[in-house]
């Protein structure tokens, strides 16, 4: 008896690489593109956590202190 789901899983990586190459973009270009996307996401999350959130927090606190005065 053949286990079809397991056989399907085993063939997915070669099928995926072949499909990507057939779209006209070689695998090394996909790695380059995904690396750039990852870097942009990391920069975005860093700026949000280290710049935007503290600025918003200070802004909210300033408004609260003005409202209490």
mmCIF file with all atom_site columns, N, CA and C in Angstrom:
data_model
loop_
_atom_site.group_PDB
_atom_site.id
_atom_site.type_symbol
_atom_site.label_atom_id
_atom_site.label_alt_id
_atom_site.label_comp_id
_atom_site.label_asym_id
_atom_site.label_entity_id
_atom_site.label_seq_id
_atom_site.pdbx_PDB_ins_code
_atom_site.Cartn_x
_atom_site.Cartn_y
_atom_site.Cartn_z
_atom_site.occupancy
_atom_site.B_iso_or_equiv
_atom_site.pdbx_formal_charge
_atom_site.auth_seq_id
_atom_site.auth_comp_id
_atom_site.auth_asym_id
_atom_site.auth_atom_id
_atom_site.pdbx_PDB_model_num
ATOM 1   N N  . UNK A 1 1  ? 0.840  -1.180 0.000   1.00 0.00 ? 1  UNK A N  1
ATOM 2   C CA . UNK A 1 1  ? 0.000  0.000  0.000   1.00 0.00 ? 1  UNK A CA 1
ATOM 3   C C  . UNK A 1 1  ? 0.891  1.251  0.000   1.00 0.00 ? 1  UNK A C  1
ATOM 4   N N  . UNK A 1 2  ? 0.607  2.183  -0.876  1.00 0.00 ? 2  UNK A N  1
ATOM 5   C CA . UNK A 1 2  ? 1.398  3.399  -1.006  1.00 0.00 ? 2  UNK A CA 1
ATOM 6   C C  . UNK A 1 2  ? 0.748  4.496  -0.172  1.00 0.00 ? 2  UNK A C  1
ATOM 7   N N  . UNK A 1 3  ? 1.592  5.198  0.579   1.00 0.00 ? 3  UNK A N  1
ATOM 8   C CA . UNK A 1 3  ? 1.118  6.305  1.401   1.00 0.00 ? 3  UNK A CA 1
ATOM 9   C C  . UNK A 1 3  ? 1.185  7.577  0.563   1.00 0.00 ? 3  UNK A C  1
ATOM 10  N N  . UNK A 1 4  ? 0.075  7.928  -0.082  1.00 0.00 ? 4  UNK A N  1
ATOM 11  C CA . UNK A 1 4  ? 0.060  9.053  -1.016  1.00 0.00 ? 4  UNK A CA 1
ATOM 12  C C  . UNK A 1 4  ? 0.399  10.400 -0.385  1.00 0.00 ? 4  UNK A C  1
ATOM 13  N N  . UNK A 1 5  ? -0.121 10.739 0.798   1.00 0.00 ? 5  UNK A N  1
ATOM 14  C CA . UNK A 1 5  ? 0.248  12.047 1.353   1.00 0.00 ? 5  UNK A CA 1
ATOM 15  C C  . UNK A 1 5  ? 1.759  12.176 1.594   1.00 0.00 ? 5  UNK A C  1
ATOM 16  N N  . UNK A 1 6  ? 2.385  11.111 2.068   1.00 0.00 ? 6  UNK A N  1
ATOM 17  C CA . UNK A 1 6  ? 3.826  11.191 2.332   1.00 0.00 ? 6  UNK A CA 1
ATOM 18  C C  . UNK A 1 6  ? 4.612  11.302 1.030   1.00 0.00 ? 6  UNK A C  1
ATOM 19  N N  . UNK A 1 7  ? 4.198  10.604 0.014   1.00 0.00 ? 7  UNK A N  1
ATOM 20  C CA . UNK A 1 7  ? 4.873  10.700 -1.280  1.00 0.00 ? 7  UNK A CA 1
ATOM 21  C C  . UNK A 1 7  ? 4.717  12.107 -1.867  1.00 0.00 ? 7  UNK A C  1
ATOM 22  N N  . UNK A 1 8  ? 3.562  12.693 -1.666  1.00 0.00 ? 8  UNK A N  1
ATOM 23  C CA . UNK A 1 8  ? 3.334  14.049 -2.157  1.00 0.00 ? 8  UNK A CA 1
ATOM 24  C C  . UNK A 1 8  ? 4.260  15.036 -1.456  1.00 0.00 ? 8  UNK A C  1
ATOM 25  N N  . UNK A 1 9  ? 4.387  14.898 -0.140  1.00 0.00 ? 9  UNK A N  1
ATOM 26  C CA . UNK A 1 9  ? 5.258  15.789 0.628   1.00 0.00 ? 9  UNK A CA 1
ATOM 27  C C  . UNK A 1 9  ? 6.707  15.644 0.182   1.00 0.00 ? 9  UNK A C  1
ATOM 28  N N  . UNK A 1 10 ? 7.130  14.434 -0.110  1.00 0.00 ? 10 UNK A N  1
ATOM 29  C CA . UNK A 1 10 ? 8.513  14.202 -0.522  1.00 0.00 ? 10 UNK A CA 1
ATOM 30  C C  . UNK A 1 10 ? 8.829  14.839 -1.872  1.00 0.00 ? 10 UNK A C  1
ATOM 31  N N  . UNK A 1 11 ? 7.835  14.984 -2.731  1.00 0.00 ? 11 UNK A N  1
ATOM 32  C CA . UNK A 1 11 ? 8.090  15.540 -4.058  1.00 0.00 ? 11 UNK A CA 1
ATOM 33  C C  . UNK A 1 11 ? 7.890  17.052 -4.124  1.00 0.00 ? 11 UNK A C  1
ATOM 34  N N  . UNK A 1 12 ? 7.431  17.675 -3.062  1.00 0.00 ? 12 UNK A N  1
ATOM 35  C CA . UNK A 1 12 ? 7.152  19.106 -3.101  1.00 0.00 ? 12 UNK A CA 1
ATOM 36  C C  . UNK A 1 12 ? 8.389  19.981 -3.357  1.00 0.00 ? 12 UNK A C  1
ATOM 37  N N  . UNK A 1 13 ? 9.527  19.783 -2.675  1.00 0.00 ? 13 UNK A N  1
ATOM 38  C CA . UNK A 1 13 ? 10.671 20.677 -2.950  1.00 0.00 ? 13 UNK A CA 1
ATOM 39  C C  . UNK A 1 13 ? 11.123 20.683 -4.406  1.00 0.00 ? 13 UNK A C  1
ATOM 40  N N  . UNK A 1 14 ? 11.299 19.522 -5.048  1.00 0.00 ? 14 UNK A N  1
ATOM 41  C CA . UNK A 1 14 ? 11.703 19.588 -6.459  1.00 0.00 ? 14 UNK A CA 1
ATOM 42  C C  . UNK A 1 14 ? 10.650 20.230 -7.352  1.00 0.00 ? 14 UNK A C  1
ATOM 43  N N  . UNK A 1 15 ? 9.393  19.980 -7.050  1.00 0.00 ? 15 UNK A N  1
ATOM 44  C CA . UNK A 1 15 ? 8.321  20.591 -7.851  1.00 0.00 ? 15 UNK A CA 1
ATOM 45  C C  . UNK A 1 15 ? 8.330  22.102 -7.672  1.00 0.00 ? 15 UNK A C  1
ATOM 46  N N  . UNK A 1 16 ? 8.522  22.559 -6.442  1.00 0.00 ? 16 UNK A N  1
ATOM 47  C CA . UNK A 1 16 ? 8.527  23.996 -6.175  1.00 0.00 ? 16 UNK A CA 1
ATOM 48  C C  . UNK A 1 16 ? 9.687  24.678 -6.897  1.00 0.00 ? 16 UNK A C  1
ATOM 49  N N  . UNK A 1 17 ? 10.863 24.089 -6.845  1.00 0.00 ? 17 UNK A N  1
ATOM 50  C CA . UNK A 1 17 ? 12.023 24.685 -7.512  1.00 0.00 ? 17 UNK A CA 1
ATOM 51  C C  . UNK A 1 17 ? 11.831 24.688 -9.026  1.00 0.00 ? 17 UNK A C  1
ATOM 52  N N  . UNK A 1 18 ? 11.280 23.619 -9.560  1.00 0.00 ? 18 UNK A N  1
ATOM 53  C CA . UNK A 1 18 ? 11.021 23.582 -11.001 1.00 0.00 ? 18 UNK A CA 1
ATOM 54  C C  . UNK A 1 18 ? 9.992  24.631 -11.403 1.00 0.00 ? 18 UNK A C  1
ATOM 55  N N  . UNK A 1 19 ? 8.955  24.794 -10.607 1.00 0.00 ? 19 UNK A N  1
ATOM 56  C CA . UNK A 1 19 ? 7.925  25.784 -10.922 1.00 0.00 ? 19 UNK A CA 1
ATOM 57  C C  . UNK A 1 19 ? 8.498  27.190 -10.868 1.00 0.00 ? 19 UNK A C  1
ATOM 58  N N  . UNK A 1 20 ? 9.329  27.471 -9.879  1.00 0.00 ? 20 UNK A N  1
ATOM 59  C CA . UNK A 1 20 ? 9.931  28.797 -9.764  1.00 0.00 ? 20 UNK A CA 1
ATOM 60  C C  . UNK A 1 20 ? 10.823 29.068 -10.972 1.00 0.00 ? 20 UNK A C  1
ATOM 61  N N  . UNK A 1 21 ? 11.612 28.100 -11.367 1.00 0.00 ? 21 UNK A N  1
ATOM 62  C CA . UNK A 1 21 ? 12.500 28.281 -12.508 1.00 0.00 ? 21 UNK A CA 1
ATOM 63  C C  . UNK A 1 21 ? 11.695 28.433 -13.797 1.00 0.00 ? 21 UNK A C  1
ATOM 64  N N  . UNK A 1 22 ? 10.587 27.728 -13.908 1.00 0.00 ? 22 UNK A N  1
ATOM 65  C CA . UNK A 1 22 ? 9.760  27.844 -15.104 1.00 0.00 ? 22 UNK A CA 1
ATOM 66  C C  . UNK A 1 22 ? 9.119  29.223 -15.218 1.00 0.00 ? 22 UNK A C  1
ATOM 67  N N  . UNK A 1 23 ? 8.925  29.897 -14.111 1.00 0.00 ? 23 UNK A N  1
ATOM 68  C CA . UNK A 1 23 ? 8.367  31.246 -14.166 1.00 0.00 ? 23 UNK A CA 1
ATOM 69  C C  . UNK A 1 23 ? 9.375  32.255 -14.705 1.00 0.00 ? 23 UNK A C  1
ATOM 70  N N  . UNK A 1 24 ? 10.604 31.803 -14.926 1.00 0.00 ? 24 UNK A N  1
ATOM 71  C CA . UNK A 1 24 ? 11.600 32.681 -15.516 1.00 0.00 ? 24 UNK A CA 1
ATOM 72  C C  . UNK A 1 24 ? 12.551 33.308 -14.520 1.00 0.00 ? 24 UNK A C  1
ATOM 73  N N  . UNK A 1 25 ? 12.376 32.995 -13.257 1.00 0.00 ? 25 UNK A N  1
ATOM 74  C CA . UNK A 1 25 ? 13.263 33.553 -12.243 1.00 0.00 ? 25 UNK A CA 1
ATOM 75  C C  . UNK A 1 25 ? 14.040 32.407 -11.608 1.00 0.00 ? 25 UNK A C  1
ATOM 76  N N  . UNK A 1 26 ? 15.351 32.406 -11.728 1.00 0.00 ? 26 UNK A N  1
ATOM 77  C CA . UNK A 1 26 ? 16.135 31.321 -11.139 1.00 0.00 ? 26 UNK A CA 1
ATOM 78  C C  . UNK A 1 26 ? 16.123 31.391 -9.613  1.00 0.00 ? 26 UNK A C  1
ATOM 79  N N  . UNK A 1 27 ? 16.482 30.299 -8.989  1.00 0.00 ? 27 UNK A N  1
ATOM 80  C CA . UNK A 1 27 ? 16.411 30.169 -7.535  1.00 0.00 ? 27 UNK A CA 1
ATOM 81  C C  . UNK A 1 27 ? 17.274 31.213 -6.827  1.00 0.00 ? 27 UNK A C  1
ATOM 82  N N  . UNK A 1 28 ? 18.471 31.500 -7.340  1.00 0.00 ? 28 UNK A N  1
ATOM 83  C CA . UNK A 1 28 ? 19.329 32.476 -6.659  1.00 0.00 ? 28 UNK A CA 1
ATOM 84  C C  . UNK A 1 28 ? 18.704 33.865 -6.659  1.00 0.00 ? 28 UNK A C  1
ATOM 85  N N  . UNK A 1 29 ? 17.928 34.208 -7.674  1.00 0.00 ? 29 UNK A N  1
ATOM 86  C CA . UNK A 1 29 ? 17.232 35.494 -7.699  1.00 0.00 ? 29 UNK A CA 1
ATOM 87  C C  . UNK A 1 29 ? 16.114 35.524 -6.664  1.00 0.00 ? 29 UNK A C  1
ATOM 88  N N  . UNK A 1 30 ? 15.422 34.394 -6.476  1.00 0.00 ? 30 UNK A N  1
ATOM 89  C CA . UNK A 1 30 ? 14.380 34.323 -5.442  1.00 0.00 ? 30 UNK A CA 1
ATOM 90  C C  . UNK A 1 30 ? 14.984 34.519 -4.059  1.00 0.00 ? 30 UNK A C  1
ATOM 91  N N  . UNK A 1 31 ? 16.143 33.942 -3.834  1.00 0.00 ? 31 UNK A N  1
ATOM 92  C CA . UNK A 1 31 ? 16.817 34.118 -2.539  1.00 0.00 ? 31 UNK A CA 1
ATOM 93  C C  . UNK A 1 31 ? 17.163 35.587 -2.336  1.00 0.00 ? 31 UNK A C  1
ATOM 94  N N  . UNK A 1 32 ? 17.649 36.236 -3.368  1.00 0.00 ? 32 UNK A N  1
ATOM 95  C CA . UNK A 1 32 ? 17.978 37.663 -3.300  1.00 0.00 ? 32 UNK A CA 1
ATOM 96  C C  . UNK A 1 32 ? 16.731 38.496 -2.997  1.00 0.00 ? 32 UNK A C  1
ATOM 97  N N  . UNK A 1 33 ? 15.647 38.235 -3.695  1.00 0.00 ? 33 UNK A N  1
ATOM 98  C CA . UNK A 1 33 ? 14.399 38.974 -3.494  1.00 0.00 ? 33 UNK A CA 1
ATOM 99  C C  . UNK A 1 33 ? 13.858 38.767 -2.090  1.00 0.00 ? 33 UNK A C  1
ATOM 100 N N  . UNK A 1 34 ? 13.829 37.530 -1.634  1.00 0.00 ? 34 UNK A N  1
ATOM 101 C CA . UNK A 1 34 ? 13.310 37.243 -0.290  1.00 0.00 ? 34 UNK A CA 1
ATOM 102 C C  . UNK A 1 34 ? 14.202 37.836 0.796   1.00 0.00 ? 34 UNK A C  1
ATOM 103 N N  . UNK A 1 35 ? 15.508 37.879 0.560   1.00 0.00 ? 35 UNK A N  1
ATOM 104 C CA . UNK A 1 35 ? 16.413 38.503 1.526   1.00 0.00 ? 35 UNK A CA 1
ATOM 105 C C  . UNK A 1 35 ? 16.138 40.000 1.631   1.00 0.00 ? 35 UNK A C  1
ATOM 106 N N  . UNK A 1 36 ? 15.922 40.650 0.519   1.00 0.00 ? 36 UNK A N  1
ATOM 107 C CA . UNK A 1 36 ? 15.590 42.071 0.539   1.00 0.00 ? 36 UNK A CA 1
ATOM 108 C C  . UNK A 1 36 ? 14.271 42.331 1.265   1.00 0.00 ? 36 UNK A C  1
ATOM 109 N N  . UNK A 1 37 ? 13.278 41.492 1.017   1.00 0.00 ? 37 UNK A N  1
ATOM 110 C CA . UNK A 1 37 ? 11.994 41.639 1.711   1.00 0.00 ? 37 UNK A CA 1
ATOM 111 C C  . UNK A 1 37 ? 12.187 41.456 3.210   1.00 0.00 ? 37 UNK A C  1
ATOM 112 N N  . UNK A 1 38 ? 12.978 40.476 3.608   1.00 0.00 ? 38 UNK A N  1
ATOM 113 C CA . UNK A 1 38 ? 13.239 40.224 5.022   1.00 0.00 ? 38 UNK A CA 1
ATOM 114 C C  . UNK A 1 38 ? 13.940 41.419 5.679   1.00 0.00 ? 38 UNK A C  1
ATOM 115 N N  . UNK A 1 39 ? 14.916 41.990 4.990   1.00 0.00 ? 39 UNK A N  1
ATOM 116 C CA . UNK A 1 39 ? 15.639 43.147 5.531   1.00 0.00 ? 39 UNK A CA 1
ATOM 117 C C  . UNK A 1 39 ? 14.693 44.338 5.699   1.00 0.00 ? 39 UNK A C  1
ATOM 118 N N  . UNK A 1 40 ? 13.850 44.577 4.715   1.00 0.00 ? 40 UNK A N  1
ATOM 119 C CA . UNK A 1 40 ? 12.896 45.694 4.808   1.00 0.00 ? 40 UNK A CA 1
ATOM 120 C C  . UNK A 1 40 ? 11.935 45.476 5.979   1.00 0.00 ? 40 UNK A C  1
ATOM 121 N N  . UNK A 1 41 ? 11.468 44.254 6.161   1.00 0.00 ? 41 UNK A N  1
ATOM 122 C CA . UNK A 1 41 ? 10.580 43.972 7.293   1.00 0.00 ? 41 UNK A CA 1
ATOM 123 C C  . UNK A 1 41 ? 11.288 44.179 8.627   1.00 0.00 ? 41 UNK A C  1
ATOM 124 N N  . UNK A 1 42 ? 12.526 43.745 8.730   1.00 0.00 ? 42 UNK A N  1
ATOM 125 C CA . UNK A 1 42 ? 13.273 43.921 9.975   1.00 0.00 ? 42 UNK A CA 1
ATOM 126 C C  . UNK A 1 42 ? 13.484 45.405 10.275  1.00 0.00 ? 42 UNK A C  1
ATOM 127 N N  . UNK A 1 43 ? 13.811 46.195 9.271   1.00 0.00 ? 43 UNK A N  1
ATOM 128 C CA . UNK A 1 43 ? 13.985 47.633 9.463   1.00 0.00 ? 43 UNK A CA 1
ATOM 129 C C  . UNK A 1 43 ? 12.663 48.270 9.900   1.00 0.00 ? 43 UNK A C  1
ATOM 130 N N  . UNK A 1 44 ? 11.569 47.867 9.250   1.00 0.00 ? 44 UNK A N  1
ATOM 131 C CA . UNK A 1 44 ? 10.257 48.408 9.595   1.00 0.00 ? 44 UNK A CA 1
ATOM 132 C C  . UNK A 1 44 ? 9.896  48.109 11.043  1.00 0.00 ? 44 UNK A C  1
ATOM 133 N N  . UNK A 1 45 ? 10.067 46.868 11.468  1.00 0.00 ? 45 UNK A N  1
ATOM 134 C CA . UNK A 1 45 ? 9.736  46.509 12.852  1.00 0.00 ? 45 UNK A CA 1
ATOM 135 C C  . UNK A 1 45 ? 10.652 47.216 13.841  1.00 0.00 ? 45 UNK A C  1
ATOM 136 N N  . UNK A 1 46 ? 11.920 47.370 13.507  1.00 0.00 ? 46 UNK A N  1
ATOM 137 C CA . UNK A 1 46 ? 12.849 48.068 14.399  1.00 0.00 ? 46 UNK A CA 1
ATOM 138 C C  . UNK A 1 46 ? 12.444 49.534 14.569  1.00 0.00 ? 46 UNK A C  1
ATOM 139 N N  . UNK A 1 47 ? 12.155 50.202 13.465  1.00 0.00 ? 47 UNK A N  1
ATOM 140 C CA . UNK A 1 47 ? 11.763 51.610 13.530  1.00 0.00 ? 47 UNK A CA 1
ATOM 141 C C  . UNK A 1 47 ? 10.456 51.756 14.302  1.00 0.00 ? 47 UNK A C  1
ATOM 142 N N  . UNK A 1 48 ? 9.531  50.853 14.071  1.00 0.00 ? 48 UNK A N  1
ATOM 143 C CA . UNK A 1 48 ? 8.260  50.929 14.797  1.00 0.00 ? 48 UNK A CA 1
ATOM 144 C C  . UNK A 1 48 ? 8.453  50.775 16.297  1.00 0.00 ? 48 UNK A C  1
ATOM 145 N N  . UNK A 1 49 ? 9.276  49.819 16.703  1.00 0.00 ? 49 UNK A N  1
ATOM 146 C CA . UNK A 1 49 ? 9.478  49.564 18.134  1.00 0.00 ? 49 UNK A CA 1
ATOM 147 C C  . UNK A 1 49 ? 10.347 50.611 18.810  1.00 0.00 ? 49 UNK A C  1
ATOM 148 N N  . UNK A 1 50 ? 11.369 51.101 18.134  1.00 0.00 ? 50 UNK A N  1
ATOM 149 C CA . UNK A 1 50 ? 12.343 51.994 18.767  1.00 0.00 ? 50 UNK A CA 1
ATOM 150 C C  . UNK A 1 50 ? 12.087 53.477 18.541  1.00 0.00 ? 50 UNK A C  1
ATOM 151 N N  . UNK A 1 51 ? 11.309 53.831 17.517  1.00 0.00 ? 51 UNK A N  1
ATOM 152 C CA . UNK A 1 51 ? 11.089 55.239 17.221  1.00 0.00 ? 51 UNK A CA 1
ATOM 153 C C  . UNK A 1 51 ? 9.613  55.619 17.355  1.00 0.00 ? 51 UNK A C  1
ATOM 154 N N  . UNK A 1 52 ? 8.757  54.939 16.643  1.00 0.00 ? 52 UNK A N  1
ATOM 155 C CA . UNK A 1 52 ? 7.352  55.354 16.572  1.00 0.00 ? 52 UNK A CA 1
ATOM 156 C C  . UNK A 1 52 ? 6.612  55.100 17.885  1.00 0.00 ? 52 UNK A C  1
ATOM 157 N N  . UNK A 1 53 ? 6.732  53.902 18.451  1.00 0.00 ? 53 UNK A N  1
ATOM 158 C CA . UNK A 1 53 ? 6.015  53.623 19.696  1.00 0.00 ? 53 UNK A CA 1
ATOM 159 C C  . UNK A 1 53 ? 6.446  54.532 20.845  1.00 0.00 ? 53 UNK A C  1
ATOM 160 N N  . UNK A 1 54 ? 7.748  54.766 21.074  1.00 0.00 ? 54 UNK A N  1
ATOM 161 C CA . UNK A 1 54 ? 8.115  55.711 22.140  1.00 0.00 ? 54 UNK A CA 1
ATOM 162 C C  . UNK A 1 54 ? 7.601  57.126 21.875  1.00 0.00 ? 54 UNK A C  1
ATOM 163 N N  . UNK A 1 55 ? 7.630  57.567 20.627  1.00 0.00 ? 55 UNK A N  1
ATOM 164 C CA . UNK A 1 55 ? 7.131  58.895 20.292  1.00 0.00 ? 55 UNK A CA 1
ATOM 165 C C  . UNK A 1 55 ? 5.640  59.000 20.590  1.00 0.00 ? 55 UNK A C  1
ATOM 166 N N  . UNK A 1 56 ? 4.861  57.979 20.200  1.00 0.00 ? 56 UNK A N  1
ATOM 167 C CA . UNK A 1 56 ? 3.426  57.993 20.485  1.00 0.00 ? 56 UNK A CA 1
ATOM 168 C C  . UNK A 1 56 ? 3.163  57.951 21.983  1.00 0.00 ? 56 UNK A C  1
ATOM 169 N N  . UNK A 1 57 ? 3.958  57.184 22.706  1.00 0.00 ? 57 UNK A N  1
ATOM 170 C CA . UNK A 1 57 ? 3.801  57.090 24.157  1.00 0.00 ? 57 UNK A CA 1
ATOM 171 C C  . UNK A 1 57 ? 4.055  58.453 24.811  1.00 0.00 ? 57 UNK A C  1
ATOM 172 N N  . UNK A 1 58 ? 5.125  59.144 24.393  1.00 0.00 ? 58 UNK A N  1
ATOM 173 C CA . UNK A 1 58 ? 5.406  60.479 24.934  1.00 0.00 ? 58 UNK A CA 1
ATOM 174 C C  . UNK A 1 58 ? 4.294  61.458 24.585  1.00 0.00 ? 58 UNK A C  1
ATOM 175 N N  . UNK A 1 59 ? 3.756  61.343 23.393  1.00 0.00 ? 59 UNK A N  1
ATOM 176 C CA . UNK A 1 59 ? 2.686  62.235 22.943  1.00 0.00 ? 59 UNK A CA 1
ATOM 177 C C  . UNK A 1 59 ? 1.422  62.043 23.777  1.00 0.00 ? 59 UNK A C  1
ATOM 178 N N  . UNK A 1 60 ? 1.056  60.793 24.035  1.00 0.00 ? 60 UNK A N  1
ATOM 179 C CA . UNK A 1 60 ? -0.126 60.502 24.845  1.00 0.00 ? 60 UNK A CA 1
ATOM 180 C C  . UNK A 1 60 ? 0.080  61.005 26.266  1.00 0.00 ? 60 UNK A C  1
ATOM 181 N N  . UNK A 1 61 ? 1.254  60.780 26.819  1.00 0.00 ? 61 UNK A N  1
ATOM 182 C CA . UNK A 1 61 ? 1.534  61.258 28.179  1.00 0.00 ? 61 UNK A CA 1
ATOM 183 C C  . UNK A 1 61 ? 1.502  62.780 28.259  1.00 0.00 ? 61 UNK A C  1
ATOM 184 N N  . UNK A 1 62 ? 1.973  63.470 27.238  1.00 0.00 ? 62 UNK A N  1
ATOM 185 C CA . UNK A 1 62 ? 1.946  64.933 27.223  1.00 0.00 ? 62 UNK A CA 1
ATOM 186 C C  . UNK A 1 62 ? 0.507  65.441 27.191  1.00 0.00 ? 62 UNK A C  1
ATOM 187 N N  . UNK A 1 63 ? -0.339 64.780 26.426  1.00 0.00 ? 63 UNK A N  1
ATOM 188 C CA . UNK A 1 63 ? -1.748 65.196 26.360  1.00 0.00 ? 63 UNK A CA 1
ATOM 189 C C  . UNK A 1 63 ? -2.451 64.940 27.690  1.00 0.00 ? 63 UNK A C  1
ATOM 190 N N  . UNK A 1 64 ? -2.120 63.821 28.333  1.00 0.00 ? 64 UNK A N  1
ATOM 191 C CA . UNK A 1 64 ? -2.724 63.524 29.633  1.00 0.00 ? 64 UNK A CA 1
ATOM 192 C C  . UNK A 1 64 ? -2.313 64.550 30.660  1.00 0.00 ? 64 UNK A C  1
ATOM 193 N N  . UNK A 1 65 ? -1.037 64.957 30.662  1.00 0.00 ? 65 UNK A N  1
ATOM 194 C CA . UNK A 1 65 ? -0.575 65.936 31.644  1.00 0.00 ? 65 UNK A CA 1
ATOM 195 C C  . UNK A 1 65 ? -1.186 67.309 31.394  1.00 0.00 ? 65 UNK A C  1
ATOM 196 N N  . UNK A 1 66 ? -1.422 67.673 30.119  1.00 0.00 ? 66 UNK A N  1
ATOM 197 C CA . UNK A 1 66 ? -2.086 68.944 29.804  1.00 0.00 ? 66 UNK A CA 1
ATOM 198 C C  . UNK A 1 66 ? -3.547 68.916 30.251  1.00 0.00 ? 66 UNK A C  1
ATOM 199 N N  . UNK A 1 67 ? -4.198 67.776 30.088  1.00 0.00 ? 67 UNK A N  1
ATOM 200 C CA . UNK A 1 67 ? -5.611 67.647 30.458  1.00 0.00 ? 67 UNK A CA 1
ATOM 201 C C  . UNK A 1 67 ? -5.781 67.724 31.979  1.00 0.00 ? 67 UNK A C  1
ATOM 202 N N  . UNK A 1 68 ? -4.806 67.246 32.719  1.00 0.00 ? 68 UNK A N  1
ATOM 203 C CA . UNK A 1 68 ? -4.889 67.265 34.179  1.00 0.00 ? 68 UNK A CA 1
ATOM 204 C C  . UNK A 1 68 ? -4.570 68.652 34.739  1.00 0.00 ? 68 UNK A C  1
ATOM 205 N N  . UNK A 1 69 ? -3.824 69.453 34.004  1.00 0.00 ? 69 UNK A N  1
ATOM 206 C CA . UNK A 1 69 ? -3.412 70.787 34.508  1.00 0.00 ? 69 UNK A CA 1
ATOM 207 C C  . UNK A 1 69 ? -4.495 71.823 34.411  1.00 0.00 ? 69 UNK A C  1
#
